[in-house]
Every structure is written in C-alpha cells, then in structure tokens.
Amino acid sequence: MKKFNFRKVLDGLTASSPGGSSSGGSSSGGGIGAGSGSVHPGGTAGAAGTPRDEIQEILSSDYFQICKTVRHGFPYLPTALAFDPVQKILAVGTRTGAIRILGRPGVDCYCQHESGAAVLQLQFLINEGALVSASADDTLHLWNLRQKRPAILHSLKFNRERITYCHLPFQSKWLYVGTERGNTHIVNIESFILSGYVIMWNKAIELSTKTHPGPVVHLSDSPRDEGKLLIGYENGTVVLWDLRSKRADLRVYYDEAIHSVDWHHEGKQFMCSHSDGSLTLWNLKSPSRPFQITIPHGKIQRDGKKPESCKPILKVEYKTCKSSEPFIIFSGGLSYDKACRRPSLTIMHGKAITVLEMDHPIVDFLTLCETPYPNEFQEPYAVVVLLEKDLIVVDLTQSNFPIFENPYPIDIHESPVTCTEYFADCPPDLIPVLYSVGAKHKKQGYSNKEWPISGGAWNLGTQTYPEIIITGHADGSIKFWDASAITLQMLYKLKTSKVFEKQKLGEGKPTTEIVEEDPFAIQMMYWCPESRIFCVAGVSAYVIVYRFSKHEVNTEIVSLEVRLQYDVEDIITPEPEIIPPFPDASSQLPSLKSLSGSTNTVACEGTMKDSIPCLSVKTRPVRMPPGYQAELVIQLVWVDGEPPQQITSLAINSAYGLVAFGNCNGLAVVDFMQKTVLLSMGTIDLYGSSDPYQRQPRSPRKNKQFSAGLTELTDSPVSLELERCKSPTSGKDHVNGHCTSPTSQTCSSGKRLSSADVTKSNRRGPGRPPFRKAQSAACMEISLPVTTEENRENTFSRSRSSSVSSIDKESKEAITALYFMETFSRKNDSMVSPCLWVGTGLGMVLIISLNLPATEELRQTEPVMVSPSGTVLTLKGAVLTFSCLDCMGALIHSPYEVWRDPNSIDDSEKTRKRKLVMYSPSSSQDMGDHQFAVICSEKQAKVFSLPSQTCLYVHNITETSFLLRADVVTLCNSICLACFCANGHIMTMSLPSLRPMLDVNYLPVTDMRIARTFCFTNEGQALYLSSPTEIQRLTYSQEMCDNLQDMLGDLFTPVETPEAQNRGFLKGLFGGSGQTFDREELFGEASAGKASRSLAQHIPGSGGIEGMKGAAGGVIGDLARARLALDERGQRLGELDEKTASMMASAEAFSKHAHELMLKYKDKKWYQF
C-alpha cells in the first residue's frame, strides 16, 4: 500500500494570491500555467497553500488484469449449425471463425479459431463433450468441451484438397471427409490421423462416365447397414459405397444438381433436394429412376407437363414418426414468379403443407429428434432455424407450429445499436422494478413447451451485485438489460419516437429534417439510477427528459425550442474585454410551447428556414404506460437557414432540476422543473474576458444552402460519419501548443461533400459523444467497417499533433463534457456551491455557477440564476470526463433527488417534499475545506486542488494517439481512472496521484463501432460492441479474473446415453449386418495402411494438459484429464516405438556392414592394407 504525503509535496510552495480578478487569476494560476510543459507526468505543480493530511492509496498494479468474460448477442454472419441431442447444446459457426455454444439460459460460450477462417461445418461427438469444426482454410479442429473455456485438442490441415462436407456417425471415432475433387477421406477422431482408406471419385462412379461428378455435397452411412456409405455428388450422382468390399453397391443419376440428401430411418429409401426446386425419393431396390418426384411449390401445368421449376431447395430433412405421417422439412424451393416472397421454411406433414415465412434469409436448419440413433423412428419435436440475423425454434408437436420464446439476448441488433452505457453495483430495487413494467409488454402466441436447448449447467457464482446495460438504437428505441452475474436478459424497452409525430406516407421528406434516415436515432444517454431520471439526445438535435412512474398517465408532452447560434462575424476585436451581457429575461424564459405551431412552420423550398425544429412533437394528449414517461422535449432549431448541429455532450441532475447539453455552437441549460431555458450561449461567450485565445473574425457566411442529410450515402466506400465536420488530420490545427481534438473542428453549414471531402472526413478519430456529430445510426452497418488499410491507418493511427499556428477561421469549439457538482467555483470561495463544469474540444474547462432558490417552495416559482464564474482551466485535447474527490480522496457523488412516483395514487406521496441527497454515502458529511477535481482529456489527466485551482498532478497519457473513453470508477472500495486509447491500450491510474497501474495493448480499434460503444463501469468491468450484433464484456479486475471460472457455465454434464430400442428377431436377422461392422479393422493402419504425409498435416492443439487446467472440477474433470493424459502418452509411446524401430533397423544395417567388412579383410596381412 503506497502512501502519498501532501505535506512533502507542498513544503516550500507558496499559495496563489487570493487578490485580483478571479477570472484572470484562475486563468493564469490554474489554467495556462498548469497546461504548460513544465510539469512532468506524475509530478507535482502549483501550491494549495496549507498542509494536507496524507491520503492512502489502496490500489496497486496487483489489483488489475484484463481478460474477456462473456459475449452476448446473436453470432455475427452465421454459417453453420450443430446440435447434440443427448447433451442438448447447440453450436453456431460464423464467417469470422467464431463458434458460439448455447445451452440453458446462462450457458453461453464463445470460442474463436486463430486463423479467422469461416466455419464450414460443425459436428458434435454426441455425448462425448467434444466438437469437430471444418474451416474454409481446409482445416479440421477437435474442440474439448469438457472445460468451461473450450480449447483445440488437435487440428488436421489438408494441403492438396478442399473440404466440402463432413459426417461423423453416432458412436463412431471415424470421421468421413468429402472434398472438392470428389474424394472421400477418413480421419481418426482420437488421434486426428488420416486413414489410408480413401474412396476415389473415379472408383465411385461408373467407368463409362466421361465427366467429373463434382464436389462431395453429402455423406451419410446407411441406417440399415453402417458398412454402406451414401455419397452425394453435386452433379446429381449418388453412390452407395460398400466399405468392406470397396466397391459401389448402387448408383443413381438425376439431371439436376443435388443440394442435400436424407435417409428414411429404415435405410431402404432416401430423399434428395435439387436445384430446380424438386424433391426426389429413391428406393434402393429400383435405383434406375426415382420412386417419386415432387416440386412442392411448382405450378401444375394444364397440358400435363412437368410442373415448372422453382428456386433450389437448399436442404431437406426426412423424419419419421411412429404414430403419424413422416415430416418432410425443407428450405427454399419457392416459385420464381413470387419475387417478393420472403425466405421460407416449408413443413410437409401428410397432405398438409405449411410455409413459415422468415424475416431474414435462412442459413441452416436442424430438426431436433427424440433419439440419437438413425435407425429408429426419429419422432421430431422441434426445428431450429438459423437465420442471417436471428435464431428461432419451431414447435412441431402442435398443429399450428408456434415458435418457442427465445431466452437468449439475441435481439440486441433488432435495430442497429448506436450507443451503450454500463452500470455496475446500481440500486438493487431497479432490476425488479424495470422487469415489472417491461413484462407487461410481452408478446403472446409462443409455444407453451420449455425451451428445448437446455443443456449445460450454470450457477449464480459469487458475484451478486446488480448490473444494468442500456443500449440506444437507430430507430429511437432504448433497451434496459439485466447484466448481473455475466448473463444478459432484457428488462424494459422504451420507444423515444412515440413523442414525435409520424411522417405521413406520400408527403415526402419534411424540409426541416437534417437526417435522411433514422431521424430518431439515439446519440447519447444519461441515467441517474438513484433518482431514476433518464435523459437522451437524438441525432436530430433534440433532448428528452424522462421520469419513471409505475402508473399509466394521459398527458400532453411539454416541449421547448432552443436557439444555439455561433456568430463570430460580430466580434471585431481579437479578444473581447468584457463579458457579453446575458440575453434579456424574455429570451431566457420563453413561454411554454407544446410545439403546436411547429407543424405549420415548415418552410417551403426557397424560403429561409428559421426557428423551426427538425421534428414535430405530438400536440394531443398521449397515453404513457408505466415505465419511463416523457417529462420534457427540448429541440434545437434552425437558425438563419442553417440546421442545428448535433448534440455532443449531455448531463442532468435531479437535485438541481437542471439538464445541460452542448454542441459545436455552444451550451444550453434548461430547468426541467419549471420548463424554462436558463442559458443558451455560444462557447466563446462563456469565456467572457477569460478567453485565452486570439480569435479572428470569421468571414461572412458563404454557403447557406439547404442541409445535407447526416446519413447521406455516396458512392464512396468510406464512412460518412462526420459529413459536416472537418478532419483533424486533414487540416491540422495547433492552438497555443495544445493538440486539438476532433470536436474542435469545423461544423459547417450542411454543405454536401465531394468524394475527396468524404474521404477526409472519414479520417476523424473515433470516439465518444463528441465524435458522433454527424453519425446517423442508419449508415452504421454500411459505414462502420474500414474498407482499406489506408483508411484504417488514417482513422486510428495517425498522430494528431498539429502544425498550424492559429485557429481555423471557421473552427468552432464544441462542448465535449458536462458535470453537475457541489464544488468551489472560484479561488476565493470558502464553501461549496452548485456548479456546472464544462469541458470543450480545445481542452478548456469552464465552471458555471448555479444559484438555486433557498427553499423547496421557491424552487417551483423562482428562477435559477446561471452565470459563468470566470474560472478557466486547461488541458491538452478535448475534455472527456470530470470527477470530484473529497479531502480524504474519496469519490463525491453528484447530488440527487430520491425517487418518488410523480403519478402516485397516494396523496401523501404526491405532496411529499423532495428528498435530496447532497453528499456521497461513502464520505463524511463534512467534506473538509478543500476538494480534488479530476479532469481527463483525450491527451492527459490532471488533478486540481480546489478552491486554490492548483494543479497537483498531471499525467500525459498519450502523445501519438488519443483517448476514446475515460471514466472514474470504483474498485475494491477504492477509486481509479480507467482509460481506453485509440491505439488499443487500456490503462488505469490511481487517484489522486495519477500513478499508472495498468497499461495493456489489448483491443486494437479496427472498427468505429468499438470506439463508439466502449465504456467502463465500477467493479472493474467494461464492454463494447464487438460486431453489429454482439456485446463483448471484459474485466480489468484481478479478483474477477480469478473468480471467472466459477461464474462461467459448464458445457458438458454427465448424461447417460439412451439405450437403443430392442430390434426384433426378424429385424436382426433380415435388417442388415450393421451391428457387426468393425470400422477399426477396416480403417486402421494394419489393414488400410498410412495416408500420404503430403495430403494432410497434423497440428497439436493448445488444449492439452495446460488447456485442461480450467476444466470443471470433480470426477468429470479428473476423468477428462486422465483420458487426455492417456491419449498424449499413447501418442508419445507411438512416436517412441517408431524411433526405436528406426534405430533397430539402423543398428542392424550397421552390424551387417561391419560383418561384411570384417570378412573382407580377415585373411589379409598388415602390409597388404
């Protein structure tokens, strides 16, 4: 435990003079001076004037370690599906080389192939706790699932042939592998060695056939006789190969390409699906032609001709029932004349044909059956359908085929995620309250059966504090998720678009909209869990304040309009000498509006739009169900034909009753209790005489044409994220030695950019709210992937140091961070008062004083006075976050109002006075005579002593990159500063000394999505959106890393394999010889020989004994370890045998050669040599 003694730090230092101008003194004493290069990282500067008690910092580097915990959501770009019918777990493979294994709720495992190659096919070793994956790089992998983090035991890389299909018979250790050349190889699953037994394509087809049959598209052994292998070739040829005699038993031909094949359980018939939308049923007794041909969705021709062809049937499954007709289930096969028909799954049961239309294309499907044995009645009970963006399970036991309610959080991406927030250790009553209001919106019509994917085991673990994740979406919806104990379950969904009028069809786009698509996209969220106040900022430059209520209410939505204008033209002198006067009271306190006039203020083309909001708020009374109910809508309006700029920062405080937000034009503060605008001021005006920069007058406005849509898409492949904002790398600004942030750049008049301009605009660094000025959620999925290496380098790796010596003539200083707090606003303050801390894109920090009415009664009627204090502090780069510590170094939480139901039926609840909590429960009531202000920008962090405003500590975090996110968080009953940098580094620093404790290059920012959604929270946790459909959670806490194994679910649980049904005497006699087939004898090295070494290369996996360390404890884990150790021992003994035999052969050859030499020279004399 390290101790820092403030007495030593401050010895010999003199206090700043309290006299003189407060604004000027602040600027010079704690502002520009503190930002100079004379202060070393971790060093000290300035003086606080009086000795301080020593502060003990508990945290050290031993408390930190980074590891990924769990991934939630739908597997991105799925390609393959597999199911273990005994363990009842499901595996999904993806195009990015990932595998997700799902069981009962809470059992959700993510693993990744190192190569990143797409997963072609997955095969479970049924009830063995293992999985085989085939990848697009022609490699087979064997995964061990008997541990909580699956690992690869073996890999086999094919060098000369491409893998197209795999089949592993039930309870067999020999895997059949079909290739693109039409050959079939056999792999031993235990050793992952290729057998010498090969079925060559030219042996399988008839010698008279002149053409190649194409790749192998199907392999399966006959249910009747395991010694017969059915091989399907792409061109329509199917061969039943006798493995014992090594010849074809029968061959069938069809003139349409084959996509899939499936057996009848008796092994006498099989069904094929074809490219013309037909299904053919073949009987082994008459292979010359199909027993039956059907085109299920083809129109029957009047003249008796063959029905017209349809789209290909990509897969068919033929499943039998003991008590009813068989099920024939297939995907595709629809008629070509119905182009608008959605992808569908067809279920044929007897004479009934049911078509289930899907919302997304079908990737794969599997029929879940009661038995794992292929030679028994299958008794199907459900169908798992894997879609491109969804996973559904259909109940086959009910005639209307309802779907099961999905317990997994796979609808995160229902609308693209635009922002995220994460709250750990929040009030425990929030989760049940949110669930109670969200449960009332549950959909009806689901199957009443239990979710069939119920394998694995999961327990709550030791981590019990409540966690909530909030996601904002492109359609204006917001979802609250219960994220406790590394699970995820949706609690409540809020639709913010309901406060606005819907655009009527046929009217065309309203001319006031600044976003062409998704005008309701959520850009920023601010939540106070204690008071349950919730605030959102939308992409169309609006802010909505919500209160939580358990009761339904019908009410009108109150709205305000705010003008935020940036006029530099009127400034003649380079630096104003006086603080500009505030607007008069009438403009500060406009009359209440419900935007009734906004609907008829839409200007026609050609007239200048002014004082018009982008969207129209509903004017009629609106029914608001229990949950979050809109209290106030605040909209920025058009000014002199220029659209409102998007909001870059947001903060709300329930105790003060104020909401503040800013953009690149300025700052607005609104009293949401009295519904009045208190402050609407340009950023420059906030400085008054404290402005440290020489600002030149801006040239007259040039382009006052109509606004370009924020989501306008051009032919350019790059992101159009910041269409109206200039790149920091294209026109590098340098302001008095400070690197400017992306938020300090130009926000122009909505001009349309050329392709070159768009490329430049894409170079802006990614980030938190400041970086989202012109990013619409609608183009997120299109624009997020960085298309070229050059763009990736430009976006994330370029140094953002600057070279130009003056402010760009059109640059605007965006408000990037806001923070309400009880603190010292001026140097000579003796007691704390309500303040608003304002951070800008140029690294400036302004403190605004808030003068609140003295009593609760006056608060409802008297105006709140808002005035800049004159205090200015400075840092390098855009300000990201603020925090406040008391004199003992403990975190001071912002004041809040204890929640009460605004619509309560109980009169005593309605009339009850507001209960305010002004101090943090963790700190004493007496905060002492000073505080510490922690301020972090995208380049450095500083700790100031208040009220002296002396910079005590400064840490230059990065020179070549910039921070995307910084948060002051609690960990192990202490606090630290957690940072995420654009170069991929995750860092933590102690407080207040800013001592580095963790710096790991962990997460390369390869995508804007990561930058936009990354966030830290308490207890050492963080998350980001790893793909458009998945949330990745990680921890930077050593304690949680140590306990992670206990929190993860078990994929494998000991389950008895069901016994096979008794075969009758006659069936055993005449039903084939499948039970006497010995694959080991046929495929083993003794009879089949060794395969060519050049054909495939065996690669030992990382899941050996080391990988087993994380396996579940107990008998199963011990058995798995013992079995693996035996396998490895056997492998090593085998290698030793080979080496011994080689040495013996070499020794024998040497002995023979020596004997011959001895005989040759036996009778020779010494002089004859």
GROMACS .gro file of N, CA and C in nm, residues 668-732:
model
  195
  668ALA      N    1  -2.644   2.497  -2.368
  668ALA     CA    2  -2.779   2.531  -2.322
  668ALA      C    3  -2.802   2.465  -2.187
  669VAL      N    4  -2.863   2.539  -2.095
  669VAL     CA    5  -2.903   2.485  -1.964
  669VAL      C    6  -3.052   2.509  -1.950
  670VAL      N    7  -3.127   2.402  -1.917
  670VAL     CA    8  -3.274   2.408  -1.911
  670VAL      C    9  -3.319   2.362  -1.773
  671ASP      N   10  -3.413   2.435  -1.715
  671ASP     CA   11  -3.478   2.396  -1.590
  671ASP      C   12  -3.596   2.306  -1.626
  672PHE      N   13  -3.583   2.175  -1.602
  672PHE     CA   14  -3.692   2.085  -1.643
  672PHE      C   15  -3.804   2.080  -1.539
  673MET      N   16  -3.784   2.143  -1.424
  673MET     CA   17  -3.893   2.152  -1.327
  673MET      C   18  -3.988   2.266  -1.365
  674GLN      N   19  -3.931   2.382  -1.401
  674GLN     CA   20  -4.013   2.495  -1.441
  674GLN      C   21  -4.033   2.503  -1.591
  675LYS      N   22  -3.966   2.413  -1.665
  675LYS     CA   23  -3.978   2.407  -1.812
  675LYS      C   24  -3.935   2.539  -1.876
  676THR      N   25  -3.818   2.589  -1.837
  676THR     CA   26  -3.768   2.714  -1.893
  676THR      C   27  -3.622   2.699  -1.934
  677VAL      N   28  -3.583   2.778  -2.034
  677VAL     CA   29  -3.444   2.781  -2.079
  677VAL      C   30  -3.370   2.884  -1.994
  678LEU      N   31  -3.266   2.841  -1.924
  678LEU     CA   32  -3.190   2.931  -1.838
  678LEU      C   33  -3.071   2.992  -1.910
  679LEU      N   34  -3.011   2.917  -1.999
  679LEU     CA   35  -2.890   2.963  -2.066
  679LEU      C   36  -2.884   2.906  -2.205
  680SER      N   37  -2.857   2.990  -2.302
  680SER     CA   38  -2.834   2.946  -2.439
  680SER      C   39  -2.727   3.037  -2.496
  681MET      N   40  -2.604   2.992  -2.495
  681MET     CA   41  -2.492   3.083  -2.519
  681MET      C   42  -2.385   3.014  -2.604
  682GLY      N   43  -2.326   3.090  -2.696
  682GLY     CA   44  -2.214   3.040  -2.773
  682GLY      C   45  -2.094   3.013  -2.685
  683THR      N   46  -2.010   2.919  -2.727
  683THR     CA   47  -1.897   2.878  -2.643
  683THR      C   48  -1.806   2.995  -2.612
  684ILE      N   49  -1.778   3.080  -2.710
  684ILE     CA   50  -1.688   3.193  -2.688
  684ILE      C   51  -1.745   3.287  -2.584
  685ASP      N   52  -1.877   3.307  -2.587
  685ASP     CA   53  -1.939   3.399  -2.492
  685ASP      C   54  -1.926   3.349  -2.348
  686LEU      N   55  -1.908   3.218  -2.331
  686LEU     CA   56  -1.894   3.166  -2.195
  686LEU      C   57  -1.765   3.212  -2.130
  687TYR      N   58  -1.661   3.238  -2.212
  687TYR     CA   59  -1.532   3.279  -2.156
  687TYR      C   60  -1.538   3.420  -2.098
  688GLY      N   61  -1.609   3.509  -2.168
  688GLY     CA   62  -1.602   3.649  -2.130
  688GLY      C   63  -1.460   3.699  -2.150
  689SER      N   64  -1.407   3.769  -2.052
  689SER     CA   65  -1.272   3.823  -2.063
  689SER      C   66  -1.164   3.719  -2.036
  690SER      N   67  -1.207   3.597  -2.001
  690SER     CA   68  -1.109   3.493  -1.969
  690SER      C   69  -1.065   3.415  -2.091
  691ASP      N   70  -1.113   3.450  -2.209
  691ASP     CA   71  -1.080   3.374  -2.329
  691ASP      C   72  -0.930   3.380  -2.355
  692PRO      N   73  -0.860   3.266  -2.352
  692PRO     CA   74  -0.715   3.268  -2.368
  692PRO      C   75  -0.670   3.275  -2.513
  693TYR      N   76  -0.760   3.265  -2.607
  693TYR     CA   77  -0.721   3.255  -2.748
  693TYR      C   78  -0.749   3.385  -2.822
  694GLN      N   79  -0.663   3.414  -2.917
  694GLN     CA   80  -0.686   3.526  -3.008
  694GLN      C   81  -0.776   3.474  -3.120
  695ARG      N   82  -0.901   3.515  -3.121
  695ARG     CA   83  -0.994   3.463  -3.221
  695ARG      C   84  -1.016   3.568  -3.329
  696GLN      N   85  -0.987   3.529  -3.452
  696GLN     CA   86  -1.008   3.621  -3.564
  696GLN      C   87  -1.154   3.617  -3.604
  697PRO      N   88  -1.206   3.731  -3.654
  697PRO     CA   89  -1.344   3.728  -3.702
  697PRO      C   90  -1.359   3.632  -3.818
  698ARG      N   91  -1.471   3.564  -3.820
  698ARG     CA   92  -1.496   3.468  -3.927
  698ARG      C   93  -1.542   3.544  -4.050
  699SER      N   94  -1.506   3.494  -4.164
  699SER     CA   95  -1.551   3.556  -4.288
  699SER      C   96  -1.701   3.540  -4.299
  700PRO      N   97  -1.766   3.629  -4.375
  700PRO     CA   98  -1.912   3.618  -4.389
  700PRO      C   99  -1.953   3.480  -4.437
  701ARG      N  100  -2.072   3.438  -4.394
  701ARG     CA  101  -2.122   3.305  -4.433
  701ARG      C  102  -2.127   3.291  -4.584
  702LYS      N  103  -2.079   3.178  -4.631
  702LYS     CA  104  -2.077   3.158  -4.776
  702LYS      C  105  -2.192   3.068  -4.819
  703ASN      N  106  -2.193   2.950  -4.768
  703ASN     CA  107  -2.288   2.851  -4.818
  703ASN      C  108  -2.408   2.843  -4.727
  704LYS      N  109  -2.514   2.908  -4.762
  704LYS     CA  110  -2.637   2.900  -4.682
  704LYS      C  111  -2.741   2.819  -4.756
  705GLN      N  112  -2.695   2.713  -4.820
  705GLN     CA  113  -2.792   2.635  -4.893
  705GLN      C  114  -2.855   2.531  -4.800
  706PHE      N  115  -2.939   2.449  -4.858
  706PHE     CA  116  -3.013   2.353  -4.776
  706PHE      C  117  -2.917   2.254  -4.714
  707SER      N  118  -2.966   2.188  -4.609
  707SER     CA  119  -2.882   2.098  -4.531
  707SER      C  120  -2.863   1.965  -4.602
  708ALA      N  121  -2.743   1.916  -4.595
  708ALA     CA  122  -2.719   1.780  -4.641
  708ALA      C  123  -2.761   1.684  -4.531
  709GLY      N  124  -2.818   1.573  -4.571
  709GLY     CA  125  -2.860   1.475  -4.470
  709GLY      C  126  -2.740   1.419  -4.398
  710LEU      N  127  -2.759   1.392  -4.270
  710LEU     CA  128  -2.648   1.342  -4.191
  710LEU      C  129  -2.613   1.200  -4.229
  711THR      N  130  -2.703   1.133  -4.292
  711THR     CA  131  -2.675   0.994  -4.329
  711THR      C  132  -2.664   0.978  -4.478
  712GLU      N  133  -2.638   1.087  -4.547
  712GLU     CA  134  -2.632   1.080  -4.692
  712GLU      C  135  -2.525   0.981  -4.734
  713LEU      N  136  -2.560   0.889  -4.822
  713LEU     CA  137  -2.467   0.788  -4.869
  713LEU      C  138  -2.426   0.819  -5.011
  714THR      N  139  -2.295   0.816  -5.038
  714THR     CA  140  -2.246   0.839  -5.173
  714THR      C  141  -2.181   0.712  -5.222
  715ASP      N  142  -2.119   0.720  -5.338
  715ASP     CA  143  -2.051   0.602  -5.392
  715ASP      C  144  -1.922   0.571  -5.318
  716SER      N  145  -1.875   0.666  -5.240
  716SER     CA  146  -1.751   0.644  -5.167
  716SER      C  147  -1.769   0.533  -5.065
  717PRO      N  148  -1.673   0.440  -5.057
  717PRO     CA  149  -1.689   0.328  -4.963
  717PRO      C  150  -1.660   0.367  -4.820
  718VAL      N  151  -1.602   0.485  -4.799
  718VAL     CA  152  -1.561   0.518  -4.663
  718VAL      C  153  -1.678   0.568  -4.582
  719SER      N  154  -1.655   0.578  -4.451
  719SER     CA  155  -1.760   0.623  -4.360
  719SER      C  156  -1.795   0.767  -4.385
  720LEU      N  157  -1.924   0.797  -4.379
  720LEU     CA  158  -1.969   0.935  -4.390
  720LEU      C  159  -2.003   0.989  -4.253
  721GLU      N  160  -1.927   0.940  -4.153
  721GLU     CA  161  -1.970   0.966  -4.017
  721GLU      C  162  -1.980   1.113  -3.985
  722LEU      N  163  -1.882   1.190  -4.029
  722LEU     CA  164  -1.881   1.329  -3.986
  722LEU      C  165  -1.883   1.419  -4.108
  723GLU      N  166  -1.996   1.416  -4.176
  723GLU     CA  167  -2.003   1.482  -4.305
  723GLU      C  168  -1.985   1.631  -4.292
  724ARG      N  169  -2.029   1.687  -4.179
  724ARG     CA  170  -2.021   1.833  -4.167
  724ARG      C  171  -1.904   1.875  -4.079
  725CYS      N  172  -1.813   1.782  -4.050
  725CYS     CA  173  -1.707   1.814  -3.957
  725CYS      C  174  -1.572   1.790  -4.021
  726LYS      N  175  -1.481   1.883  -4.008
  726LYS     CA  176  -1.353   1.870  -4.073
  726LYS      C  177  -1.263   1.774  -3.997
  727SER      N  178  -1.178   1.705  -4.072
  727SER     CA  179  -1.090   1.607  -4.009
  727SER      C  180  -0.976   1.675  -3.935
  728PRO      N  181  -0.935   1.619  -3.822
  728PRO     CA  182  -0.819   1.676  -3.752
  728PRO      C  183  -0.690   1.647  -3.824
  729THR      N  184  -0.689   1.547  -3.910
  729THR     CA  185  -0.563   1.514  -3.977
  729THR      C  186  -0.551   1.583  -4.112
  730SER      N  187  -0.661   1.628  -4.168
  730SER     CA  188  -0.651   1.690  -4.300
  730SER      C  189  -0.613   1.837  -4.291
  731GLY      N  190  -0.662   1.907  -4.190
  731GLY     CA  191  -0.625   2.046  -4.172
  731GLY      C  192  -0.579   2.063  -4.030
  732LYS      N  193  -0.458   2.018  -4.000
  732LYS     CA  194  -0.416   2.004  -3.861
  732LYS      C  195  -0.408   2.140  -3.793
   0.00000   0.00000   0.00000
